[in-house]
Coordinates of C-alpha atoms in Angstrom, one line a residue:
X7 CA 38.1 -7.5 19.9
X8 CA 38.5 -10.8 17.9
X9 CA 34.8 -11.4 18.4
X10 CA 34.0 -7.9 16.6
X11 CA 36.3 -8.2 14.3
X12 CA 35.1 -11.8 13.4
X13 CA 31.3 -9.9 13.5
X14 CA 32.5 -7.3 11.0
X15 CA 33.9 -9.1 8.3
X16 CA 32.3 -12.5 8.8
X17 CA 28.3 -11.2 9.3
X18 CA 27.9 -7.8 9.3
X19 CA 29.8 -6.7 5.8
X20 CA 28.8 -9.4 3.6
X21 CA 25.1 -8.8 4.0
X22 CA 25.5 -4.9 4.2
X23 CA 26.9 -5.9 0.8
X24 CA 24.9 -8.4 -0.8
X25 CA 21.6 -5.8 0.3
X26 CA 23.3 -2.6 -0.9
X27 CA 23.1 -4.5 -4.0
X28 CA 20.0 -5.0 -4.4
X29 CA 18.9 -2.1 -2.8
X30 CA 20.7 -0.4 -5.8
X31 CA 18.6 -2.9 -7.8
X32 CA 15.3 -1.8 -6.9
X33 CA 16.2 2.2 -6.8
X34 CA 17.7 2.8 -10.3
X35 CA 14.9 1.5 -12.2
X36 CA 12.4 2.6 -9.9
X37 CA 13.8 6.1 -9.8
X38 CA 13.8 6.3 -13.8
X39 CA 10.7 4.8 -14.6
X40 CA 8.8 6.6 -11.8
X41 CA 10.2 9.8 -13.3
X42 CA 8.8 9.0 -16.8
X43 CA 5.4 7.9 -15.2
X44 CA 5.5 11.2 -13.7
X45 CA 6.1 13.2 -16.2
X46 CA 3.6 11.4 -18.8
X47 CA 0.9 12.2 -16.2
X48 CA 1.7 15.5 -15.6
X49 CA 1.7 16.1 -18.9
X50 CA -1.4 14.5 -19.5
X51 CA -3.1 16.6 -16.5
X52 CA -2.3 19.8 -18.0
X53 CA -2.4 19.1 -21.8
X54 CA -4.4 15.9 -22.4
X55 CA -8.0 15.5 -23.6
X56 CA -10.6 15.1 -21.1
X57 CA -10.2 11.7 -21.1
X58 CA -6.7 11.4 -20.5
X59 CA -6.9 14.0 -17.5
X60 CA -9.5 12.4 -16.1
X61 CA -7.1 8.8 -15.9
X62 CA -4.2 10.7 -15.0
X63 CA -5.7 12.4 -12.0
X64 CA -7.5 8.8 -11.2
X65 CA -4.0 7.4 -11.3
X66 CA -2.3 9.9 -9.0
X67 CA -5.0 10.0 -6.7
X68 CA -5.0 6.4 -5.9
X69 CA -0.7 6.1 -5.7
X70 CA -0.6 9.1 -3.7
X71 CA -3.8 8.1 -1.4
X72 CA -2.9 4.5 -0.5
X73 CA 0.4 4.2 1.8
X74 CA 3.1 2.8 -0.4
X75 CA 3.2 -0.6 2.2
X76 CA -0.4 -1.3 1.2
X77 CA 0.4 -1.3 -2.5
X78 CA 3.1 -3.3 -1.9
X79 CA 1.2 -6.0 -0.3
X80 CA -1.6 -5.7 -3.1
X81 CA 1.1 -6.2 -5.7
X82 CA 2.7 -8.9 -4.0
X83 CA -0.3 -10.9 -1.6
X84 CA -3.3 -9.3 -3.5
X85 CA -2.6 -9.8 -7.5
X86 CA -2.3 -13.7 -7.1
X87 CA -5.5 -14.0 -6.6
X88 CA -6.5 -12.2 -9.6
X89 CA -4.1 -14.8 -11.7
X90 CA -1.3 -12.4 -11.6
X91 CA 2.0 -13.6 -10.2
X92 CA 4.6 -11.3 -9.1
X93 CA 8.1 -11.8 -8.0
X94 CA 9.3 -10.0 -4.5
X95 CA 11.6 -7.9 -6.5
X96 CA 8.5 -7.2 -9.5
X97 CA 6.2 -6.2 -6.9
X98 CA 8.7 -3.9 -5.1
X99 CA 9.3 -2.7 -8.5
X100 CA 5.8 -1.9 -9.5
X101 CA 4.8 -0.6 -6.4
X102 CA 7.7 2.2 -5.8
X103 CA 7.5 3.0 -9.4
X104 CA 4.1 3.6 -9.7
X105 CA 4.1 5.7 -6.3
X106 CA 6.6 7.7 -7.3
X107 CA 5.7 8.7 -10.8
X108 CA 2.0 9.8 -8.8
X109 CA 4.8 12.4 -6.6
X110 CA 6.8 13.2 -9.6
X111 CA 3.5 13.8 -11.8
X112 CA 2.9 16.5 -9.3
X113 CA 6.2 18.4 -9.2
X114 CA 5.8 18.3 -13.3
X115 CA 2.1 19.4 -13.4
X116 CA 3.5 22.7 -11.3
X117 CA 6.2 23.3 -13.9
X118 CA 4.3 23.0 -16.5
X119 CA 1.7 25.1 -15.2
X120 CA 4.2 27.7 -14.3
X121 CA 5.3 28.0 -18.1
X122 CA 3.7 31.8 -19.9
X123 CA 1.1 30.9 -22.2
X124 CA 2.8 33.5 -24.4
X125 CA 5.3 31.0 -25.0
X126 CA 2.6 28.3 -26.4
X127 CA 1.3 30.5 -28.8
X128 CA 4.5 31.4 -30.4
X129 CA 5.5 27.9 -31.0
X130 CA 1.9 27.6 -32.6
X131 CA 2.1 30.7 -34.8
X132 CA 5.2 29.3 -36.2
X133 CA 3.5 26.5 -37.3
X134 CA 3.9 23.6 -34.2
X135 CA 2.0 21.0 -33.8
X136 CA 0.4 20.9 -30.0
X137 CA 2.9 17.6 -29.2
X138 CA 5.9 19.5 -31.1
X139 CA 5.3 22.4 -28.6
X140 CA 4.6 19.9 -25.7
X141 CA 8.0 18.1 -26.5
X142 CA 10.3 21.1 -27.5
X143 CA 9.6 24.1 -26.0
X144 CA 7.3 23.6 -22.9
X145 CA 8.7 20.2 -20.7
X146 CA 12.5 20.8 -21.0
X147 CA 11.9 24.1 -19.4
X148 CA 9.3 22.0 -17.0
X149 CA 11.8 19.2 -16.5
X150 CA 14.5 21.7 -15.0
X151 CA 11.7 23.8 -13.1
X152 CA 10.9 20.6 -11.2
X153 CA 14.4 18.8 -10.9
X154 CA 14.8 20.3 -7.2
X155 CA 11.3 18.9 -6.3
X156 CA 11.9 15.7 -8.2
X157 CA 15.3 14.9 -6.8
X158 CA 13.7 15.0 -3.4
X159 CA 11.6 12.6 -4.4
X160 CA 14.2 10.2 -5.6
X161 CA 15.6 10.8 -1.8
X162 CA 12.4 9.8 -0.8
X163 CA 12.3 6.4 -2.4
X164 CA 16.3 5.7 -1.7
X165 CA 14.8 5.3 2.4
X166 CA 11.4 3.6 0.7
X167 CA 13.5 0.4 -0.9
X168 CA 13.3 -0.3 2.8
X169 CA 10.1 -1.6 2.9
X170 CA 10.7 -4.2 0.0
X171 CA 11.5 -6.7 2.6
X172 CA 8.1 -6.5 3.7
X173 CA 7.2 -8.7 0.7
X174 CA 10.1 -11.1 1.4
X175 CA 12.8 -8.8 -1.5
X176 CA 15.8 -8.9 1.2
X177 CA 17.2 -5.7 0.4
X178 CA 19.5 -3.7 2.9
X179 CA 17.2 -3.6 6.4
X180 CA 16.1 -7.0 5.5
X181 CA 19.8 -8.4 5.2
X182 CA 19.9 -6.1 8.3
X183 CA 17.3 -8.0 10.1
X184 CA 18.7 -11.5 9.3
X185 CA 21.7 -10.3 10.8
X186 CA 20.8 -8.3 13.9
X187 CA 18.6 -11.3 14.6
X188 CA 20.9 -13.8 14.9
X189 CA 23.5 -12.0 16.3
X190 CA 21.0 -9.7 18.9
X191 CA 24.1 -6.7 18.0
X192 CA 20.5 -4.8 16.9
X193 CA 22.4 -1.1 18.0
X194 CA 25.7 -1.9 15.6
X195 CA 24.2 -3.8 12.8
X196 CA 20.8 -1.2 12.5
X197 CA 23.7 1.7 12.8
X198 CA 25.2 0.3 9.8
X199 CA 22.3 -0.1 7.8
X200 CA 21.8 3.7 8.3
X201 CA 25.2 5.0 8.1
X202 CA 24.9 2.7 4.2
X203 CA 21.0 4.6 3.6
X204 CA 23.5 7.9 4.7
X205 CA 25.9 7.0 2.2
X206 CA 23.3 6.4 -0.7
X207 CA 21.3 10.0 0.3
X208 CA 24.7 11.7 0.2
X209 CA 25.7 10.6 -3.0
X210 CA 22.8 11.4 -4.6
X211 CA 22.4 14.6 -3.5
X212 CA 25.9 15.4 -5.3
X213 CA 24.6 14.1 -8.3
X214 CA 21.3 16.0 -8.4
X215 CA 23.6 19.2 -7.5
X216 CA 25.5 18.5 -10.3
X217 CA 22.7 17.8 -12.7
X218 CA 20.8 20.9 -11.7
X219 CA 24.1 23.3 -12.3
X220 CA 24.3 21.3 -15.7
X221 CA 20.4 22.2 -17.1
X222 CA 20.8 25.6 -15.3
X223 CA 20.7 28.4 -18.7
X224 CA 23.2 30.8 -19.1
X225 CA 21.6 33.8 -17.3
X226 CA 19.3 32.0 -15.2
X227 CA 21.2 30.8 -12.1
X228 CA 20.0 31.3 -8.6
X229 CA 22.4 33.0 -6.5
X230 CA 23.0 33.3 -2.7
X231 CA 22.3 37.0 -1.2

């Protein structure tokens, strides 16, 4: 029992710490900035100029088309070769922010897309510019169309952080792995890991409840039959 116990607080919780940390690290700006990305591209994929839908749909062709370990590797193997010179926690970063914003762009483009055109022209006979009406009218009703899709796609990238110690960021599973392989306890220490990933998913789920029930009009909530 002394042995576990000694395992626990000695080993195992430390690192679970020292991860969780950094785990938290790489989601919260990810998660943000992934969510702008996405909705810039969305909007430029239903409202832009030619040009700008035809970079937008380049972009989220490209994030959503290579798997998010091979980007990660470009960013972090690939880029010095081109002169560019990226950190383990820059490439991590970079590469779930830009994958995530090509998801998110998706969710926004169907919100947007699901707005009545009645509703443009009413801004524009009032006098509206096209951005005014972009900005005021047409995404915050897009933005709270696509928070449930959105919100699973910040679930999403809470379990991809775990890949970031594929380019040497030692986040939770890699603080995980250090662990499990010098102590070969690969069941408990791997269980823990999860049982953290379980706590994170949890949590946020809460607060995407929460948030949706805050946007949610007077008038306009969904209810249960």
């Amino acid at each position: 029992m002394s042995d576990e116990l000694l395992f626990l607080y000695g080993d195992l919780t430390p690192a679970l710490l020292r991860g969780a940390a950094v785990s938290l690290r790489l989601i919260i700006p990810s998660a943000v900035m992934g969510f702008v990305c996405g909705v810039l591209a969305g909007s430029c994929r239903v409202y832009g100029f030619s040009l700008l839908r035809w970079a937008a749909d380049a972009y989220v062709a490209v994030f959503r088309g290579f798997p998010l370990l091979v980007q990660l590797y470009i960013w972090y193997f690939g880029m010095p070769r081109l002169g560019l010179y990226l950190s383990p926690y820059e490439a991590a970063v970079l590469g779930f922010t830009l994958c995530s914003g090509a998801y998110h762009s998706e969710y926004i483009r169907g919100a947007l897309l699901s707005i009545k055109r009645g509703q443009i022209l009413a801004a524009q006979a009032i006098g509206m510019s096209r951005l005014q009406t972009l900005r005021h009218i047409i995404l915050p009703q897009a933005v709270r169309r696509a928070l449930p899709g959105c919100g699973n796609e910040w679930i999403y990238l809470i379990k991809y952080s775990s890949l970031a110690y594929m380019v040497t960021c030692i986040e939770l599973t890699g603080e995980g792995k250090i662990v499990a392989s010098s102590t070969f306890k690969y069941t408990e220490v791997f269980a823990a890991v999860g049982f953290v990933y379980l706590l994170f998913v949890t949590l946020a789920t809460w607060v995407l409840k929460g948030l949706e029930k805050r946007l949610t009009l007077p008038g306009f909530e969904f209810h249960r039959v």
